[in-house]
Amino acid sequence: MRQGKYWESRSEIMEKLIITAAVTGGEYVSKTTTPYVPSTVDEIVKEVVASVEAGASVVHLHAKNPETGEAYSGDPNPVLREYIECIREEVDVVINVTTGGGRVGNPPEVWDRLVEARCSLGQEMMSLNMGTMNRWAEHPTGDIFLNTVKMIERWCGYMTEHGVKPEHEVYDTGMINVCKRISAKGIVPEPLHVQFVMVGSTGFLPTPRMLQYCVDLLPSEWTWSVCALGRHEIPMAAVAMTMGGHVRVGFEDNVYLRRGVLAKSNAELVSKVANIARELERGIASPDEAREMLQLRKR
Ligand code: KMH
Ligand code: ZN
């Protein structure tokens, strides 16, 4: 066996791994889900710094109620602006904010204005759900997540005008077609960055076979990442990084470090995937390396 000759580590054949930490939790996560969810500005900044030290190059943020850790119920934009400014003072990291939030009690025209205004808070990326879907858990805005193709196209246009890169959140195969339609219309610069959100019940099953099917549908120059919920988070991250994709972990998708044990911080989840990457000899991207791979405009 001439193993020495044929043995290549993943760092020789794959790009470095971009780890996103979704530190705040979205609308499904509050202090009743886990007491460790960061909720005040200080807690969120500390959590971001620790996640970056553990290997994250991107952080994904939602606006939080500082007392309860629930989703912030008013206009999230000033809250997100404060997070971004305070994070920038402490650490270099790519900042990705959600297009969600601010919907409860407001009609779609108001969501539209909130998203447009949110494009200029100083972040580099924004997540965008690429379709309307059934929610996988109880939610204050009802059973359906509403993002029509027209809304998506308009919001991608706002992001492009402001030099913010969309992270296209894809929950089922039809949403890959929506990404391709936006690409064909030239609404966002190439290459697109897609995140497969493997929620199980109402969308993709979190399985290697499903992921392989999806990746095969993407143009080869697009970049992609995976987030899977709950106990599937770490195993699917391991699959994704083995296949050459990128990963997202954090309280938004999973609050457990292992069965029955709550993670005490997002950084513990980041460390777990960073350790797997090291064992696989896949390099871990710094924020600047992530910016280069994702072709982001530095803020
Ligand atoms: N909540 C996640 C499963 C967003 O915030 O815009 C997907 C997400 C979407 O992060
Ligand atoms: Zn989110």
mmCIF file of C-alpha atoms and ligand atoms in Angstrom:
data_model
loop_
_atom_site.group_PDB
_atom_site.id
_atom_site.type_symbol
_atom_site.label_atom_id
_atom_site.label_comp_id
_atom_site.label_asym_id
_atom_site.label_seq_id
_atom_site.Cartn_x
_atom_site.Cartn_y
_atom_site.Cartn_z
ATOM 1 C CA MET A 1 0.000 0.000 0.000
ATOM 2 C CA ARG A 2 1.542 3.323 -1.076
ATOM 3 C CA GLN A 3 -0.581 5.310 1.308
ATOM 4 C CA GLY A 4 1.892 8.146 1.632
ATOM 5 C CA LYS A 5 1.636 8.941 -2.050
ATOM 6 C CA TYR A 6 -2.131 8.872 -2.287
ATOM 7 C CA TRP A 7 -3.071 10.295 1.101
ATOM 8 C CA GLU A 8 -4.336 13.866 0.903
ATOM 9 C CA SER A 9 -5.859 15.824 3.752
ATOM 10 C CA ARG A 10 -9.036 17.772 3.129
ATOM 11 C CA SER A 11 -7.113 21.016 3.446
ATOM 12 C CA GLU A 12 -5.281 20.064 0.230
ATOM 13 C CA ILE A 13 -8.436 19.388 -1.762
ATOM 14 C CA MET A 14 -11.100 21.649 -0.236
ATOM 15 C CA GLU A 15 -11.563 25.291 0.623
ATOM 16 C CA LYS A 16 -11.290 26.200 4.275
ATOM 17 C CA LEU A 17 -14.397 25.687 6.366
ATOM 18 C CA ILE A 18 -16.621 28.653 7.183
ATOM 19 C CA ILE A 19 -18.315 28.155 10.549
ATOM 20 C CA THR A 20 -21.338 30.351 11.213
ATOM 21 C CA ALA A 21 -22.496 30.753 14.796
ATOM 22 C CA ALA A 22 -26.217 31.529 15.072
ATOM 23 C CA VAL A 23 -25.783 32.825 18.597
ATOM 24 C CA THR A 24 -28.966 34.650 19.564
ATOM 25 C CA GLY A 25 -31.566 32.054 18.665
ATOM 26 C CA GLY A 26 -34.430 33.085 16.432
ATOM 27 C CA GLU A 27 -38.098 33.325 17.280
ATOM 28 C CA TYR A 28 -38.265 29.769 18.620
ATOM 29 C CA VAL A 29 -35.592 30.169 21.312
ATOM 30 C CA SER A 30 -35.906 32.088 24.591
ATOM 31 C CA LYS A 31 -34.774 31.742 28.210
ATOM 32 C CA THR A 32 -37.471 29.103 28.710
ATOM 33 C CA THR A 33 -35.771 26.989 26.014
ATOM 34 C CA THR A 34 -32.327 27.465 27.534
ATOM 35 C CA PRO A 35 -31.176 29.789 30.329
ATOM 36 C CA TYR A 36 -27.902 30.208 28.429
ATOM 37 C CA VAL A 37 -29.329 32.112 25.456
ATOM 38 C CA PRO A 38 -27.600 35.523 25.323
ATOM 39 C CA SER A 39 -30.178 38.286 25.469
ATOM 40 C CA THR A 40 -28.607 41.589 26.525
ATOM 41 C CA VAL A 41 -26.195 43.468 24.282
ATOM 42 C CA ASP A 42 -23.284 42.605 26.562
ATOM 43 C CA GLU A 43 -24.166 38.919 26.641
ATOM 44 C CA ILE A 44 -24.525 38.825 22.869
ATOM 45 C CA VAL A 45 -21.177 40.556 22.283
ATOM 46 C CA LYS A 46 -19.439 38.194 24.745
ATOM 47 C CA GLU A 47 -20.999 35.208 23.034
ATOM 48 C CA VAL A 48 -19.864 36.427 19.614
ATOM 49 C CA VAL A 49 -16.297 36.982 20.835
ATOM 50 C CA ALA A 50 -16.157 33.490 22.383
ATOM 51 C CA SER A 51 -17.592 31.914 19.219
ATOM 52 C CA VAL A 52 -14.988 33.647 17.050
ATOM 53 C CA GLU A 53 -12.225 32.483 19.402
ATOM 54 C CA ALA A 54 -13.592 28.947 19.015
ATOM 55 C CA GLY A 55 -13.452 29.119 15.205
ATOM 56 C CA ALA A 56 -16.525 30.948 13.876
ATOM 57 C CA SER A 57 -15.909 33.437 11.073
ATOM 58 C CA VAL A 58 -19.563 34.473 10.621
ATOM 59 C CA VAL A 59 -22.241 35.286 13.203
ATOM 60 C CA HIS A 60 -25.962 35.249 12.483
ATOM 61 C CA LEU A 61 -28.121 37.563 14.605
ATOM 62 C CA HIS A 62 -31.744 38.138 15.558
ATOM 63 C CA ALA A 63 -32.952 40.974 17.830
ATOM 64 C CA LYS A 64 -33.798 39.779 21.336
ATOM 65 C CA ASN A 65 -35.834 40.951 24.284
ATOM 66 C CA PRO A 66 -33.054 41.506 26.869
ATOM 67 C CA GLU A 67 -35.130 40.183 29.791
ATOM 68 C CA THR A 68 -36.818 37.112 28.348
ATOM 69 C CA GLY A 69 -34.549 36.154 25.463
ATOM 70 C CA GLU A 70 -37.628 36.023 23.227
ATOM 71 C CA ALA A 71 -37.682 37.681 19.818
ATOM 72 C CA TYR A 72 -37.769 41.472 20.171
ATOM 73 C CA SER A 73 -41.358 42.534 19.639
ATOM 74 C CA GLY A 74 -40.870 46.036 18.161
ATOM 75 C CA ASP A 75 -38.788 47.222 15.203
ATOM 76 C CA PRO A 76 -35.651 45.008 15.350
ATOM 77 C CA ASN A 77 -33.519 47.424 13.306
ATOM 78 C CA PRO A 78 -32.228 49.770 16.059
ATOM 79 C CA VAL A 79 -31.528 46.736 18.251
ATOM 80 C CA LEU A 80 -29.573 45.007 15.491
ATOM 81 C CA ARG A 81 -27.680 48.235 14.766
ATOM 82 C CA GLU A 82 -26.562 48.397 18.399
ATOM 83 C CA TYR A 83 -25.438 44.743 18.328
ATOM 84 C CA ILE A 84 -23.450 45.353 15.144
ATOM 85 C CA GLU A 85 -21.746 48.486 16.448
ATOM 86 C CA CYS A 86 -20.817 46.853 19.739
ATOM 87 C CA ILE A 87 -19.551 43.662 18.056
ATOM 88 C CA ARG A 88 -17.423 45.693 15.633
ATOM 89 C CA GLU A 89 -15.740 47.396 18.608
ATOM 90 C CA GLU A 90 -14.713 44.048 20.091
ATOM 91 C CA VAL A 91 -13.937 41.568 17.336
ATOM 92 C CA ASP A 92 -13.476 41.087 13.591
ATOM 93 C CA VAL A 93 -16.219 38.810 12.252
ATOM 94 C CA VAL A 94 -18.566 38.634 9.276
ATOM 95 C CA ILE A 95 -22.003 39.752 10.448
ATOM 96 C CA ASN A 96 -25.153 38.203 9.004
ATOM 97 C CA VAL A 97 -28.567 39.453 10.192
ATOM 98 C CA THR A 98 -31.933 37.851 9.649
ATOM 99 C CA THR A 99 -34.614 39.308 7.386
ATOM 100 C CA GLY A 100 -37.142 37.945 9.900
ATOM 101 C CA GLY A 101 -38.549 39.735 12.937
ATOM 102 C CA GLY A 102 -40.812 42.758 13.166
ATOM 103 C CA ARG A 103 -43.724 40.928 11.571
ATOM 104 C CA VAL A 104 -46.095 40.421 14.491
ATOM 105 C CA GLY A 105 -49.050 42.814 14.130
ATOM 106 C CA ASN A 106 -47.628 44.422 10.982
ATOM 107 C CA PRO A 107 -48.818 44.010 7.361
ATOM 108 C CA PRO A 108 -46.375 42.899 4.605
ATOM 109 C CA GLU A 109 -45.800 46.518 3.423
ATOM 110 C CA VAL A 110 -44.276 47.230 6.834
ATOM 111 C CA TRP A 111 -42.056 44.113 6.640
ATOM 112 C CA ASP A 112 -40.869 45.410 3.301
ATOM 113 C CA ARG A 113 -39.851 48.784 4.749
ATOM 114 C CA LEU A 114 -38.138 47.091 7.704
ATOM 115 C CA VAL A 115 -36.099 44.834 5.429
ATOM 116 C CA GLU A 116 -35.083 47.701 3.141
ATOM 117 C CA ALA A 117 -33.983 49.823 6.113
ATOM 118 C CA ARG A 118 -32.189 46.817 7.633
ATOM 119 C CA CYS A 119 -29.838 46.595 4.643
ATOM 120 C CA SER A 120 -27.757 49.526 5.890
ATOM 121 C CA LEU A 121 -26.959 48.637 9.497
ATOM 122 C CA GLY A 122 -23.312 47.766 8.761
ATOM 123 C CA GLN A 123 -23.577 43.999 8.237
ATOM 124 C CA GLU A 124 -22.108 42.079 5.309
ATOM 125 C CA MET A 125 -24.804 39.426 4.856
ATOM 126 C CA MET A 126 -28.520 38.827 5.405
ATOM 127 C CA SER A 127 -30.324 35.512 5.579
ATOM 128 C CA LEU A 128 -33.403 35.187 3.380
ATOM 129 C CA ASN A 129 -35.902 32.326 3.407
ATOM 130 C CA MET A 130 -36.419 31.366 -0.225
ATOM 131 C CA GLY A 131 -40.110 30.592 -0.105
ATOM 132 C CA THR A 132 -43.324 30.296 1.842
ATOM 133 C CA MET A 133 -43.573 27.243 4.055
ATOM 134 C CA ASN A 134 -45.333 25.541 6.927
ATOM 135 C CA ARG A 135 -43.625 26.262 10.213
ATOM 136 C CA TRP A 136 -42.072 23.308 11.997
ATOM 137 C CA ALA A 137 -42.952 24.605 15.500
ATOM 138 C CA GLU A 138 -45.432 26.943 17.222
ATOM 139 C CA HIS A 139 -44.805 30.504 16.191
ATOM 140 C CA PRO A 140 -46.304 33.917 17.152
ATOM 141 C CA THR A 141 -46.951 34.879 13.513
ATOM 142 C CA GLY A 142 -48.969 31.733 12.808
ATOM 143 C CA ASP A 143 -48.493 28.441 11.056
ATOM 144 C CA ILE A 144 -47.044 29.728 7.791
ATOM 145 C CA PHE A 145 -43.819 31.533 7.045
ATOM 146 C CA LEU A 146 -44.812 33.872 4.214
ATOM 147 C CA ASN A 147 -42.095 34.860 1.719
ATOM 148 C CA THR A 148 -43.523 35.128 -1.797
ATOM 149 C CA VAL A 149 -41.216 35.060 -4.817
ATOM 150 C CA LYS A 150 -42.011 38.745 -5.429
ATOM 151 C CA MET A 151 -41.007 39.637 -1.858
ATOM 152 C CA ILE A 152 -37.828 37.593 -2.218
ATOM 153 C CA GLU A 153 -36.888 39.264 -5.505
ATOM 154 C CA ARG A 154 -37.540 42.725 -4.086
ATOM 155 C CA TRP A 155 -35.524 42.041 -0.943
ATOM 156 C CA CYS A 156 -32.621 40.584 -2.907
ATOM 157 C CA GLY A 157 -32.711 43.821 -4.923
ATOM 158 C CA TYR A 158 -32.461 45.922 -1.739
ATOM 159 C CA MET A 159 -29.504 43.840 -0.525
ATOM 160 C CA THR A 160 -27.702 44.158 -3.859
ATOM 161 C CA GLU A 161 -28.231 47.945 -3.870
ATOM 162 C CA HIS A 162 -26.608 48.122 -0.429
ATOM 163 C CA GLY A 163 -23.734 45.722 -1.169
ATOM 164 C CA VAL A 164 -25.088 43.137 1.289
ATOM 165 C CA LYS A 165 -24.833 39.491 0.227
ATOM 166 C CA PRO A 166 -27.918 37.320 0.695
ATOM 167 C CA GLU A 167 -27.576 33.948 2.339
ATOM 168 C CA HIS A 168 -30.344 32.042 0.571
ATOM 169 C CA GLU A 169 -32.059 29.797 3.131
ATOM 170 C CA VAL A 170 -33.376 26.734 1.325
ATOM 171 C CA TYR A 171 -35.799 24.388 3.124
ATOM 172 C CA ASP A 172 -36.888 22.177 0.238
ATOM 173 C CA THR A 173 -35.876 21.444 -3.327
ATOM 174 C CA GLY A 174 -38.349 23.913 -4.903
ATOM 175 C CA MET A 175 -36.459 26.722 -3.194
ATOM 176 C CA ILE A 176 -33.333 25.754 -5.119
ATOM 177 C CA ASN A 177 -35.320 26.631 -8.248
ATOM 178 C CA VAL A 178 -36.168 30.024 -6.743
ATOM 179 C CA CYS A 179 -32.426 30.634 -6.209
ATOM 180 C CA LYS A 180 -31.770 29.687 -9.843
ATOM 181 C CA ARG A 181 -34.560 31.991 -11.027
ATOM 182 C CA ILE A 182 -33.047 34.931 -9.130
ATOM 183 C CA SER A 183 -29.644 34.080 -10.523
ATOM 184 C CA ALA A 184 -31.020 33.916 -14.085
ATOM 185 C CA LYS A 185 -32.653 37.329 -13.638
ATOM 186 C CA GLY A 186 -29.345 38.793 -12.463
ATOM 187 C CA ILE A 187 -30.903 40.193 -9.276
ATOM 188 C CA VAL A 188 -27.924 39.252 -7.099
ATOM 189 C CA PRO A 189 -24.225 38.994 -7.983
ATOM 190 C CA GLU A 190 -22.794 35.537 -8.649
ATOM 191 C CA PRO A 191 -21.854 33.226 -7.083
ATOM 192 C CA LEU A 192 -24.847 32.715 -4.794
ATOM 193 C CA HIS A 193 -24.412 31.378 -1.276
ATOM 194 C CA VAL A 194 -27.065 28.847 -0.250
ATOM 195 C CA GLN A 195 -27.783 27.460 3.177
ATOM 196 C CA PHE A 196 -29.665 24.174 3.373
ATOM 197 C CA VAL A 197 -31.858 24.419 6.458
ATOM 198 C CA MET A 198 -32.691 20.823 7.371
ATOM 199 C CA VAL A 199 -35.698 21.224 9.648
ATOM 200 C CA GLY A 200 -37.104 17.716 9.208
ATOM 201 C CA SER A 201 -40.907 17.643 9.548
ATOM 202 C CA THR A 202 -41.960 20.418 7.126
ATOM 203 C CA GLY A 203 -38.868 20.548 4.929
ATOM 204 C CA PHE A 204 -35.706 18.603 4.124
ATOM 205 C CA LEU A 205 -35.022 15.488 6.138
ATOM 206 C CA PRO A 206 -31.561 15.864 7.711
ATOM 207 C CA THR A 207 -29.885 12.998 5.868
ATOM 208 C CA PRO A 208 -26.672 12.670 3.847
ATOM 209 C CA ARG A 209 -28.666 11.383 0.863
ATOM 210 C CA MET A 210 -30.926 14.440 0.862
ATOM 211 C CA LEU A 211 -27.943 16.752 1.120
ATOM 212 C CA GLN A 212 -26.110 15.035 -1.722
ATOM 213 C CA TYR A 213 -29.208 15.353 -3.914
ATOM 214 C CA CYS A 214 -29.392 19.094 -3.184
ATOM 215 C CA VAL A 215 -25.705 19.770 -3.707
ATOM 216 C CA ASP A 216 -25.861 18.013 -7.065
ATOM 217 C CA LEU A 217 -28.505 20.531 -8.155
ATOM 218 C CA LEU A 218 -26.333 23.592 -7.463
ATOM 219 C CA PRO A 219 -24.058 25.256 -10.003
ATOM 220 C CA SER A 220 -20.532 24.203 -9.047
ATOM 221 C CA GLU A 221 -19.307 27.759 -8.419
ATOM 222 C CA TRP A 222 -21.979 28.518 -5.789
ATOM 223 C CA THR A 223 -21.015 28.081 -2.153
ATOM 224 C CA TRP A 224 -23.218 26.218 0.309
ATOM 225 C CA SER A 225 -23.624 25.565 3.995
ATOM 226 C CA VAL A 226 -25.821 23.366 6.170
ATOM 227 C CA CYS A 227 -27.748 23.902 9.368
ATOM 228 C CA ALA A 228 -29.778 21.054 10.811
ATOM 229 C CA LEU A 229 -31.980 21.266 13.851
ATOM 230 C CA GLY A 230 -31.586 19.693 17.280
ATOM 231 C CA ARG A 231 -29.717 16.410 17.495
ATOM 232 C CA HIS A 232 -29.034 16.490 13.755
ATOM 233 C CA GLU A 233 -26.950 19.670 13.965
ATOM 234 C CA ILE A 234 -23.532 18.172 14.620
ATOM 235 C CA PRO A 235 -23.853 14.966 12.529
ATOM 236 C CA MET A 236 -25.051 16.921 9.476
ATOM 237 C CA ALA A 237 -22.285 19.489 10.023
ATOM 238 C CA ALA A 238 -19.812 16.591 9.906
ATOM 239 C CA VAL A 239 -21.375 15.338 6.672
ATOM 240 C CA ALA A 240 -21.355 18.814 5.115
ATOM 241 C CA MET A 241 -17.747 19.533 5.987
ATOM 242 C CA THR A 242 -16.702 16.140 4.626
ATOM 243 C CA MET A 243 -18.449 16.986 1.342
ATOM 244 C CA GLY A 244 -16.743 20.372 1.040
ATOM 245 C CA GLY A 245 -19.601 22.520 2.299
ATOM 246 C CA HIS A 246 -19.730 24.999 5.146
ATOM 247 C CA VAL A 247 -21.623 24.735 8.437
ATOM 248 C CA ARG A 248 -23.773 26.664 10.857
ATOM 249 C CA VAL A 249 -24.244 25.797 14.504
ATOM 250 C CA GLY A 250 -25.649 27.647 17.503
ATOM 251 C CA PHE A 251 -28.618 28.147 19.747
ATOM 252 C CA GLU A 252 -30.902 29.168 16.879
ATOM 253 C CA ASP A 253 -30.888 25.580 15.661
ATOM 254 C CA ASN A 254 -29.867 23.491 18.669
ATOM 255 C CA VAL A 255 -29.344 24.147 22.381
ATOM 256 C CA TYR A 256 -27.828 20.759 23.363
ATOM 257 C CA LEU A 257 -24.183 19.825 23.464
ATOM 258 C CA ARG A 258 -25.093 16.160 23.699
ATOM 259 C CA ARG A 259 -28.161 14.149 24.697
ATOM 260 C CA GLY A 260 -29.706 15.726 27.812
ATOM 261 C CA VAL A 261 -26.886 18.257 28.284
ATOM 262 C CA LEU A 262 -27.562 21.887 27.437
ATOM 263 C CA ALA A 263 -24.668 23.749 25.835
ATOM 264 C CA LYS A 264 -23.573 26.497 28.208
ATOM 265 C CA SER A 265 -22.552 28.709 25.309
ATOM 266 C CA ASN A 266 -22.627 28.810 21.532
ATOM 267 C CA ALA A 267 -18.844 28.595 21.651
ATOM 268 C CA GLU A 268 -19.141 25.019 22.940
ATOM 269 C CA LEU A 269 -21.045 24.078 19.784
ATOM 270 C CA VAL A 270 -18.552 25.944 17.596
ATOM 271 C CA SER A 271 -15.661 24.133 19.332
ATOM 272 C CA LYS A 272 -17.323 20.811 18.696
ATOM 273 C CA VAL A 273 -17.494 21.320 14.927
ATOM 274 C CA ALA A 274 -14.077 23.002 14.830
ATOM 275 C CA ASN A 275 -12.616 19.900 16.503
ATOM 276 C CA ILE A 276 -14.269 17.634 13.930
ATOM 277 C CA ALA A 277 -12.838 19.829 11.146
ATOM 278 C CA ARG A 278 -9.363 19.573 12.685
ATOM 279 C CA GLU A 279 -9.654 15.790 12.908
ATOM 280 C CA LEU A 280 -10.676 15.751 9.236
ATOM 281 C CA GLU A 281 -7.753 18.061 8.464
ATOM 282 C CA ARG A 282 -10.035 20.653 6.956
ATOM 283 C CA GLY A 283 -8.701 24.156 7.612
ATOM 284 C CA ILE A 284 -10.917 26.677 9.373
ATOM 285 C CA ALA A 285 -11.475 30.037 7.687
ATOM 286 C CA SER A 286 -10.711 33.335 9.406
ATOM 287 C CA PRO A 287 -13.221 36.166 8.923
ATOM 288 C CA ASP A 288 -11.109 37.653 6.112
ATOM 289 C CA GLU A 289 -10.801 34.263 4.417
ATOM 290 C CA ALA A 290 -14.576 33.852 4.675
ATOM 291 C CA ARG A 291 -15.029 37.301 3.111
ATOM 292 C CA GLU A 292 -12.809 36.300 0.222
ATOM 293 C CA MET A 293 -14.580 32.974 -0.357
ATOM 294 C CA LEU A 294 -18.030 34.537 -0.146
ATOM 295 C CA GLN A 295 -16.936 37.633 -2.097
ATOM 296 C CA LEU A 296 -18.163 40.029 0.555
ATOM 297 C CA ARG A 297 -17.584 43.720 0.829
ATOM 298 C CA LYS A 298 -15.719 44.313 4.122
ATOM 299 C CA ARG A 299 -17.381 46.793 6.521
HETATM 300 N N1 KMH B 1 -34.202 29.912 11.758
HETATM 301 C C1 KMH B 1 -33.377 29.152 10.883
HETATM 302 C C2 KMH B 1 -33.752 27.722 10.831
HETATM 303 C C3 KMH B 1 -33.515 33.581 9.175
HETATM 304 O O1 KMH B 1 -33.309 33.901 10.323
HETATM 305 O O2 KMH B 1 -33.686 34.428 8.293
HETATM 306 C C4 KMH B 1 -33.202 29.799 9.543
HETATM 307 C C5 KMH B 1 -32.798 31.237 9.559
HETATM 308 C C6 KMH B 1 -33.586 32.159 8.753
HETATM 309 O O3 KMH B 1 -31.824 31.607 10.176
HETATM 310 ZN ZN ZN B 2 -32.075 33.181 11.807
#
